[in-house]
PDB file of C-alpha atoms and ligand atoms in Angstrom:
ATOM      1  CA  MET A   1     -16.446  30.735  18.136  1.00  0.00           C
ATOM      2  CA  ASN A   2     -14.006  27.405  17.794  1.00  0.00           C
ATOM      3  CA  GLN A   3     -10.161  27.565  18.059  1.00  0.00           C
ATOM      4  CA  ALA A   4      -7.646  24.480  17.585  1.00  0.00           C
ATOM      5  CA  THR A   5      -4.528  24.127  17.433  1.00  0.00           C
ATOM      6  CA  LEU A   6      -2.352  23.227  14.084  1.00  0.00           C
ATOM      7  CA  ARG A   7       2.048  22.384  14.146  1.00  0.00           C
ATOM      8  CA  PHE A   8       3.227  21.361  10.525  1.00  0.00           C
ATOM      9  CA  TYR A   9       6.782  20.174  10.482  1.00  0.00           C
ATOM     10  CA  GLU A  10       9.697  20.410   8.103  1.00  0.00           C
ATOM     11  CA  GLU A  11       9.657  21.694   4.557  1.00  0.00           C
ATOM     12  CA  LEU A  12       6.376  22.799   5.955  1.00  0.00           C
ATOM     13  CA  ASN A  13       7.002  25.491   7.045  1.00  0.00           C
ATOM     14  CA  ASP A  14       8.353  26.609   4.192  1.00  0.00           C
ATOM     15  CA  HIS A  15       5.170  29.004   3.373  1.00  0.00           C
ATOM     16  CA  LEU A  16       4.366  29.688   6.420  1.00  0.00           C
ATOM     17  CA  PRO A  17       5.813  33.092   7.114  1.00  0.00           C
ATOM     18  CA  ALA A  18       8.803  32.932  10.196  1.00  0.00           C
ATOM     19  CA  GLN A  19       6.912  34.076  12.639  1.00  0.00           C
ATOM     20  CA  GLN A  20       5.175  30.690  13.039  1.00  0.00           C
ATOM     21  CA  ARG A  21       7.560  27.891  11.459  1.00  0.00           C
ATOM     22  CA  LYS A  22       7.743  25.249  13.558  1.00  0.00           C
ATOM     23  CA  ARG A  23       5.987  26.378  16.646  1.00  0.00           C
ATOM     24  CA  ASP A  24       1.450  25.712  17.359  1.00  0.00           C
ATOM     25  CA  ILE A  25      -0.494  27.863  15.936  1.00  0.00           C
ATOM     26  CA  ALA A  26      -4.337  28.838  16.585  1.00  0.00           C
ATOM     27  CA  VAL A  27      -6.879  29.132  14.825  1.00  0.00           C
ATOM     28  CA  SER A  28     -10.001  30.387  15.094  1.00  0.00           C
ATOM     29  CA  TRP A  29     -12.955  29.931  12.926  1.00  0.00           C
ATOM     30  CA  VAL A  30     -17.199  29.754  13.125  1.00  0.00           C
ATOM     31  CA  GLY A  31     -19.247  27.161  11.967  1.00  0.00           C
ATOM     32  CA  ASP A  32     -17.929  23.997  10.140  1.00  0.00           C
ATOM     33  CA  ARG A  33     -14.187  23.711   8.575  1.00  0.00           C
ATOM     34  CA  ASN A  34     -13.113  20.598   8.300  1.00  0.00           C
ATOM     35  CA  ALA A  35      -8.727  20.192   8.654  1.00  0.00           C
ATOM     36  CA  LYS A  36      -7.512  20.287   4.521  1.00  0.00           C
ATOM     37  CA  GLN A  37      -9.689  24.527   4.389  1.00  0.00           C
ATOM     38  CA  LEU A  38      -7.986  24.671   7.950  1.00  0.00           C
ATOM     39  CA  ILE A  39      -5.188  24.158   6.539  1.00  0.00           C
ATOM     40  CA  GLU A  40      -5.138  26.214   3.544  1.00  0.00           C
ATOM     41  CA  SER A  41      -6.304  29.211   5.092  1.00  0.00           C
ATOM     42  CA  ILE A  42      -2.773  30.408   6.828  1.00  0.00           C
ATOM     43  CA  GLY A  43      -1.027  29.187   3.064  1.00  0.00           C
ATOM     44  CA  VAL A  44      -0.270  25.604   3.125  1.00  0.00           C
ATOM     45  CA  PRO A  45      -0.864  23.659  -0.162  1.00  0.00           C
ATOM     46  CA  ALA A  46      -2.476  20.487   1.193  1.00  0.00           C
ATOM     47  CA  ALA A  47      -1.016  18.676  -1.872  1.00  0.00           C
ATOM     48  CA  GLU A  48       2.070  18.503   0.100  1.00  0.00           C
ATOM     49  CA  ILE A  49       0.810  16.804   2.807  1.00  0.00           C
ATOM     50  CA  ASP A  50       1.094  12.931   3.044  1.00  0.00           C
ATOM     51  CA  LEU A  51      -0.315  12.691   7.477  1.00  0.00           C
ATOM     52  CA  ILE A  52      -2.582  14.666   8.724  1.00  0.00           C
ATOM     53  CA  LEU A  53      -3.002  13.117  13.406  1.00  0.00           C
ATOM     54  CA  ILE A  54      -5.946  14.751  14.454  1.00  0.00           C
ATOM     55  CA  ASN A  55      -5.145  14.314  18.552  1.00  0.00           C
ATOM     56  CA  GLY A  56      -2.357  11.515  17.724  1.00  0.00           C
ATOM     57  CA  GLU A  57      -4.522   9.405  15.273  1.00  0.00           C
ATOM     58  CA  PRO A  58      -3.935   9.647  11.897  1.00  0.00           C
ATOM     59  CA  SER A  59      -7.007  11.374  10.170  1.00  0.00           C
ATOM     60  CA  PRO A  60      -8.644  12.239   6.488  1.00  0.00           C
ATOM     61  CA  LEU A  61      -7.651  15.697   5.767  1.00  0.00           C
ATOM     62  CA  GLU A  62     -11.855  16.021   4.746  1.00  0.00           C
ATOM     63  CA  ALA A  63     -11.665  15.025   8.494  1.00  0.00           C
ATOM     64  CA  THR A  64     -14.070  18.112  10.355  1.00  0.00           C
ATOM     65  CA  VAL A  65     -12.540  19.779  13.220  1.00  0.00           C
ATOM     66  CA  HIS A  66     -13.800  19.896  16.338  1.00  0.00           C
ATOM     67  CA  ASP A  67     -13.732  23.552  18.903  1.00  0.00           C
ATOM     68  CA  GLY A  68     -10.374  22.359  21.019  1.00  0.00           C
ATOM     69  CA  ASP A  69      -8.362  20.035  18.119  1.00  0.00           C
ATOM     70  CA  ARG A  70      -4.627  19.805  17.467  1.00  0.00           C
ATOM     71  CA  ILE A  71      -3.248  18.906  14.003  1.00  0.00           C
ATOM     72  CA  SER A  72      -0.149  17.949  13.157  1.00  0.00           C
ATOM     73  CA  ALA A  73       1.081  18.080   9.546  1.00  0.00           C
ATOM     74  CA  TYR A  74       3.358  16.038   7.973  1.00  0.00           C
ATOM     75  CA  PRO A  75       4.753  16.079   4.288  1.00  0.00           C
ATOM     76  CA  MET A  76       5.510  13.864   1.884  1.00  0.00           C
ATOM     77  CA  PHE A  77       8.705  11.447   2.609  1.00  0.00           C
ATOM     78  CA  GLU A  78       9.723  12.885  -1.103  1.00  0.00           C
ATOM     79  CA  ARG A  79      13.688  11.623  -0.461  1.00  0.00           C
ATOM     80  CA  LEU A  80      12.370   8.217   1.459  1.00  0.00           C
ATOM     81  CA  ASP A  81       9.434   7.346  -1.970  1.00  0.00           C
ATOM     82  CA  ILE A  82      11.406   4.646  -3.539  1.00  0.00           C
ATOM     83  CA  SER A  83       8.429   4.861  -7.080  1.00  0.00           C
ATOM     84  CA  SER A  84      10.083   7.518  -7.535  1.00  0.00           C
ATOM     85  CA  ILE A  85      13.316   6.193  -7.605  1.00  0.00           C
ATOM     86  CA  SER A  86      11.713   3.686 -10.312  1.00  0.00           C
ATOM     87  CA  PRO A  87       8.842   4.347 -11.230  1.00  0.00           C
ATOM     88  CA  GLY A  88       6.499   1.505 -13.405  1.00  0.00           C
ATOM     89  CA  THR A  89       7.406  -2.607 -12.358  1.00  0.00           C
ATOM     90  CA  PRO A  90       9.664  -2.747 -10.387  1.00  0.00           C
ATOM     91  CA  LYS A  91      13.057  -4.353 -11.627  1.00  0.00           C
ATOM     92  CA  ARG A  92      13.443  -6.113  -8.565  1.00  0.00           C
ATOM     93  CA  GLN A  93      12.007  -7.458  -5.072  1.00  0.00           C
ATOM     94  CA  PRO A  94      11.876  -5.151  -2.356  1.00  0.00           C
ATOM     95  CA  ARG A  95      13.029  -5.478   0.617  1.00  0.00           C
ATOM     96  CA  PHE A  96      10.905  -4.573   4.072  1.00  0.00           C
ATOM     97  CA  ILE A  97      11.428  -3.941   7.718  1.00  0.00           C
ATOM     98  CA  LEU A  98       9.122  -3.203   9.690  1.00  0.00           C
ATOM     99  CA  ASP A  99       8.267  -0.887  12.893  1.00  0.00           C
ATOM    100  CA  LEU A 100       7.283  -3.592  16.679  1.00  0.00           C
ATOM    101  CA  ASN A 101       3.873  -2.775  16.103  1.00  0.00           C
ATOM    102  CA  LEU A 102       3.297  -4.119  12.345  1.00  0.00           C
ATOM    103  CA  GLN A 103       3.574  -7.792  13.164  1.00  0.00           C
ATOM    104  CA  LYS A 104       0.377  -8.820  11.698  1.00  0.00           C
ATOM    105  CA  LEU A 105       2.044  -7.063   8.651  1.00  0.00           C
ATOM    106  CA  GLY A 106       5.295  -8.516   8.909  1.00  0.00           C
ATOM    107  CA  ARG A 107       3.068 -11.905   8.002  1.00  0.00           C
ATOM    108  CA  THR A 108       1.061 -10.640   5.728  1.00  0.00           C
ATOM    109  CA  LEU A 109       3.858  -9.562   3.573  1.00  0.00           C
ATOM    110  CA  ARG A 110       6.114 -13.319   4.373  1.00  0.00           C
ATOM    111  CA  MET A 111       2.688 -14.515   3.310  1.00  0.00           C
ATOM    112  CA  LEU A 112       2.377 -12.767  -0.762  1.00  0.00           C
ATOM    113  CA  GLY A 113       6.234 -13.114  -0.805  1.00  0.00           C
ATOM    114  CA  PHE A 114       8.085 -10.388  -0.109  1.00  0.00           C
ATOM    115  CA  ASP A 115      11.281 -10.612   2.362  1.00  0.00           C
ATOM    116  CA  THR A 116      10.096  -9.106   5.836  1.00  0.00           C
ATOM    117  CA  ILE A 117      12.073  -8.564   8.904  1.00  0.00           C
ATOM    118  CA  TYR A 118      10.418  -7.750  11.706  1.00  0.00           C
ATOM    119  CA  GLY A 119      10.007  -7.839  15.519  1.00  0.00           C
ATOM    120  CA  LEU A 120      12.778  -5.722  15.820  1.00  0.00           C
ATOM    121  CA  ASP A 121      14.177  -2.357  18.326  1.00  0.00           C
ATOM    122  CA  ARG A 122      14.343   0.952  16.912  1.00  0.00           C
ATOM    123  CA  HIS A 123      18.121   0.972  16.180  1.00  0.00           C
ATOM    124  CA  ALA A 124      17.824  -2.474  15.181  1.00  0.00           C
ATOM    125  CA  ILE A 125      16.086  -1.800  12.662  1.00  0.00           C
ATOM    126  CA  VAL A 126      18.154   1.428  11.078  1.00  0.00           C
ATOM    127  CA  THR A 127      21.137  -0.361  11.579  1.00  0.00           C
ATOM    128  CA  LEU A 128      19.615  -3.695   9.432  1.00  0.00           C
ATOM    129  CA  ALA A 129      17.572  -1.197   6.304  1.00  0.00           C
ATOM    130  CA  VAL A 130      20.704   1.238   6.104  1.00  0.00           C
ATOM    131  CA  ALA A 131      22.129  -2.642   5.572  1.00  0.00           C
ATOM    132  CA  GLU A 132      20.212  -4.039   3.018  1.00  0.00           C
ATOM    133  CA  HIS A 133      19.093  -1.932   2.281  1.00  0.00           C
ATOM    134  CA  ARG A 134      15.673  -1.917   2.981  1.00  0.00           C
ATOM    135  CA  ILE A 135      12.204  -0.316   3.458  1.00  0.00           C
ATOM    136  CA  ILE A 136      11.097   0.940   6.549  1.00  0.00           C
ATOM    137  CA  LEU A 137       8.067   0.432   6.998  1.00  0.00           C
ATOM    138  CA  THR A 138       6.414   2.706   9.308  1.00  0.00           C
ATOM    139  CA  ARG A 139       3.192   4.642  11.355  1.00  0.00           C
ATOM    140  CA  ASN A 140       5.379   6.709  13.024  1.00  0.00           C
ATOM    141  CA  PRO A 141       7.260  10.262  11.062  1.00  0.00           C
ATOM    142  CA  SER A 142       9.200  10.066  14.219  1.00  0.00           C
ATOM    143  CA  LEU A 143      11.429   6.995  12.801  1.00  0.00           C
ATOM    144  CA  LEU A 144      11.851   7.965   9.094  1.00  0.00           C
ATOM    145  CA  LYS A 145      13.417  11.526  10.075  1.00  0.00           C
ATOM    146  CA  ASN A 146      16.511   9.866  11.184  1.00  0.00           C
ATOM    147  CA  GLU A 147      19.331  11.204   8.958  1.00  0.00           C
ATOM    148  CA  LYS A 148      20.660   7.411   8.087  1.00  0.00           C
ATOM    149  CA  VAL A 149      17.087   7.099   6.955  1.00  0.00           C
ATOM    150  CA  THR A 150      16.990   6.306   2.803  1.00  0.00           C
ATOM    151  CA  HIS A 151      14.031   4.747   2.253  1.00  0.00           C
ATOM    152  CA  GLY A 152      10.407   4.312   4.404  1.00  0.00           C
ATOM    153  CA  ILE A 153       6.991   4.791   4.915  1.00  0.00           C
ATOM    154  CA  LEU A 154       4.118   6.213   6.697  1.00  0.00           C
ATOM    155  CA  LEU A 155       1.519   4.122   6.302  1.00  0.00           C
ATOM    156  CA  HIS A 156      -1.596   5.218   6.735  1.00  0.00           C
ATOM    157  CA  GLU A 157      -3.554   2.161   7.500  1.00  0.00           C
ATOM    158  CA  THR A 158      -3.910   1.152  10.615  1.00  0.00           C
ATOM    159  CA  LYS A 159      -5.149  -2.844   9.680  1.00  0.00           C
ATOM    160  CA  ALA A 160      -2.720  -5.384   8.455  1.00  0.00           C
ATOM    161  CA  GLU A 161      -4.671  -6.576   5.602  1.00  0.00           C
ATOM    162  CA  ALA A 162      -5.382  -3.404   4.083  1.00  0.00           C
ATOM    163  CA  GLN A 163      -1.945  -1.655   5.306  1.00  0.00           C
ATOM    164  CA  ALA A 164      -0.585  -4.513   2.821  1.00  0.00           C
ATOM    165  CA  ARG A 165      -2.983  -3.712   0.468  1.00  0.00           C
ATOM    166  CA  GLU A 166      -1.653   0.667   0.770  1.00  0.00           C
ATOM    167  CA  VAL A 167       2.453  -0.906   0.027  1.00  0.00           C
ATOM    168  CA  VAL A 168       1.678  -3.362  -2.414  1.00  0.00           C
ATOM    169  CA  HIS A 169      -0.251  -0.206  -3.898  1.00  0.00           C
ATOM    170  CA  ARG A 170       2.334   2.630  -3.215  1.00  0.00           C
ATOM    171  CA  LEU A 171       4.919   1.287  -4.886  1.00  0.00           C
ATOM    172  CA  GLN A 172       3.247  -0.996  -7.703  1.00  0.00           C
ATOM    173  CA  LEU A 173       4.093  -4.065  -7.187  1.00  0.00           C
ATOM    174  CA  GLU A 174       1.157  -5.956  -7.501  1.00  0.00           C
ATOM    175  CA  SER A 175       3.176  -7.988 -10.458  1.00  0.00           C
ATOM    176  CA  LEU A 176       5.509  -9.701  -8.026  1.00  0.00           C
ATOM    177  CA  VAL A 177       3.248 -11.200  -4.926  1.00  0.00           C
ATOM    178  CA  GLN A 178       4.002 -14.540  -5.202  1.00  0.00           C
ATOM    179  CA  PRO A 179       1.178 -15.983  -2.961  1.00  0.00           C
ATOM    180  CA  PHE A 180       3.516 -18.257  -0.708  1.00  0.00           C
ATOM    181  CA  ALA A 181       6.561 -18.138  -1.513  1.00  0.00           C
ATOM    182  CA  ARG A 182       8.392 -17.157   1.945  1.00  0.00           C
ATOM    183  CA  CYS A 183       8.070 -18.801   5.472  1.00  0.00           C
ATOM    184  CA  LEU A 184       5.958 -17.605   7.395  1.00  0.00           C
ATOM    185  CA  GLU A 185       7.467 -18.359  10.320  1.00  0.00           C
ATOM    186  CA  CYS A 186      11.132 -17.605   9.689  1.00  0.00           C
ATOM    187  CA  ASN A 187      11.512 -15.473   6.373  1.00  0.00           C
ATOM    188  CA  THR A 188      13.356 -17.953   4.051  1.00  0.00           C
ATOM    189  CA  PRO A 189      11.996 -19.363   0.502  1.00  0.00           C
ATOM    190  CA  LEU A 190       9.929 -21.756  -0.136  1.00  0.00           C
ATOM    191  CA  ALA A 191      12.508 -23.826  -3.169  1.00  0.00           C
ATOM    192  CA  SER A 192      10.340 -25.638  -5.257  1.00  0.00           C
ATOM    193  CA  SER A 193      12.422 -28.546  -4.386  1.00  0.00           C
ATOM    194  CA  ALA A 194      10.798 -28.524  -0.939  1.00  0.00           C
ATOM    195  CA  LEU A 195       7.152 -29.292  -1.975  1.00  0.00           C
ATOM    196  CA  ILE A 196       7.954 -33.408  -1.093  1.00  0.00           C
ATOM    197  CA  PRO A 197       6.457 -33.031   2.454  1.00  0.00           C
ATOM    198  CA  ARG A 198       8.455 -34.592   5.047  1.00  0.00           C
ATOM    199  CA  ASP A 199       7.572 -37.269   7.512  1.00  0.00           C
ATOM    200  CA  GLY A 200       4.771 -36.788  10.127  1.00  0.00           C
ATOM    201  CA  VAL A 201       2.619 -34.660   7.836  1.00  0.00           C
ATOM    202  CA  LYS A 202      -0.185 -36.104   6.753  1.00  0.00           C
ATOM    203  CA  SER A 203      -0.508 -37.347   3.124  1.00  0.00           C
ATOM    204  CA  TRP A 204      -4.389 -35.628   2.786  1.00  0.00           C
ATOM    205  CA  ALA A 205      -3.069 -32.187   2.962  1.00  0.00           C
ATOM    206  CA  GLY A 206      -2.726 -32.174  -1.235  1.00  0.00           C
ATOM    207  CA  GLU A 207       0.613 -30.352  -1.522  1.00  0.00           C
ATOM    208  CA  TYR A 208       3.109 -28.687   1.046  1.00  0.00           C
ATOM    209  CA  ARG A 209       5.450 -26.179   0.923  1.00  0.00           C
ATOM    210  CA  CYS A 210       8.651 -27.157   3.808  1.00  0.00           C
ATOM    211  CA  CYS A 211      10.806 -24.916   4.735  1.00  0.00           C
ATOM    212  CA  GLU A 212      14.225 -25.656   4.592  1.00  0.00           C
ATOM    213  CA  ASN A 213      15.210 -23.353   7.105  1.00  0.00           C
ATOM    214  CA  CYS A 214      13.221 -24.424  10.354  1.00  0.00           C
ATOM    215  CA  GLY A 215      10.526 -27.633   8.851  1.00  0.00           C
ATOM    216  CA  LYS A 216       7.632 -25.474   9.469  1.00  0.00           C
ATOM    217  CA  CYS A 217       5.386 -26.555   6.194  1.00  0.00           C
ATOM    218  CA  TYR A 218       2.847 -24.964   4.193  1.00  0.00           C
TER     219      TYR A 218
HETATM  220 ZN1  LIG B 301      11.104 -21.141   7.486  1.00  0.00          ZN
END
C-alpha cells in the first residue's frame, strides 16, 4: 500500500467536499499511479490544473507518484492570462518584469527584442508591474497571488532558453521577435541611427549596433 499527500490551491478546492478543502488529503493506492490518476480519483479535473509540484519540484501530470510523495496542485491563473485578453496576434509589444532568479531568461528575452526588467526584489516587482503594466514572469505561484498583480505567467520550464520559448509560445509572440533590437545590458532599444560604430570598436566585426544609453556595442 502506497500513500501520498495531496493539497489543492484556490478554486481547485471547489471540486472537493468541505472537509477536504485547503488541507492535506491522504490518498492510498496499490500498484502504479501517476499524478493525474490520483488527482482525478478524488474528483478534481486535471484540465483545470496549470501546475503541480511533487515534493516541491514542478512535474508533469503523468509523473509516477511514489509512496510518501507530496503533491501540490495549482489552477490556471485565468485572471492573469493575457492571451484571453488579446487572442491571436498581439497588438503591441508586451513588457515583462522577472522574478529574481530569472536573470538568464531576462537577457534571453532582451536578445529577442522584448522590453524586460529583472533583478528587483519582490516588492519592487509588484510595484513596477502595476505602474508600467508589465507581465510578471515567475516560477513561484505565491508571487502571482498578490492581489495587486493582474498579469503574470507561471513558468513551467527550468532552463532560460526553454522558458523564453514557453513565453513566446504561450503569449503567441512569434511575430514580435526582433533579435538584437534591444540592449542586453540596460534594456534600451537599439536605434538604427546607432548603427555606426563608435571610436575604438574594431572594424573587422562588420555591422554594429551601439546602445545610446550605456554605449555597449553588439
Ligand atoms: Zn545599453
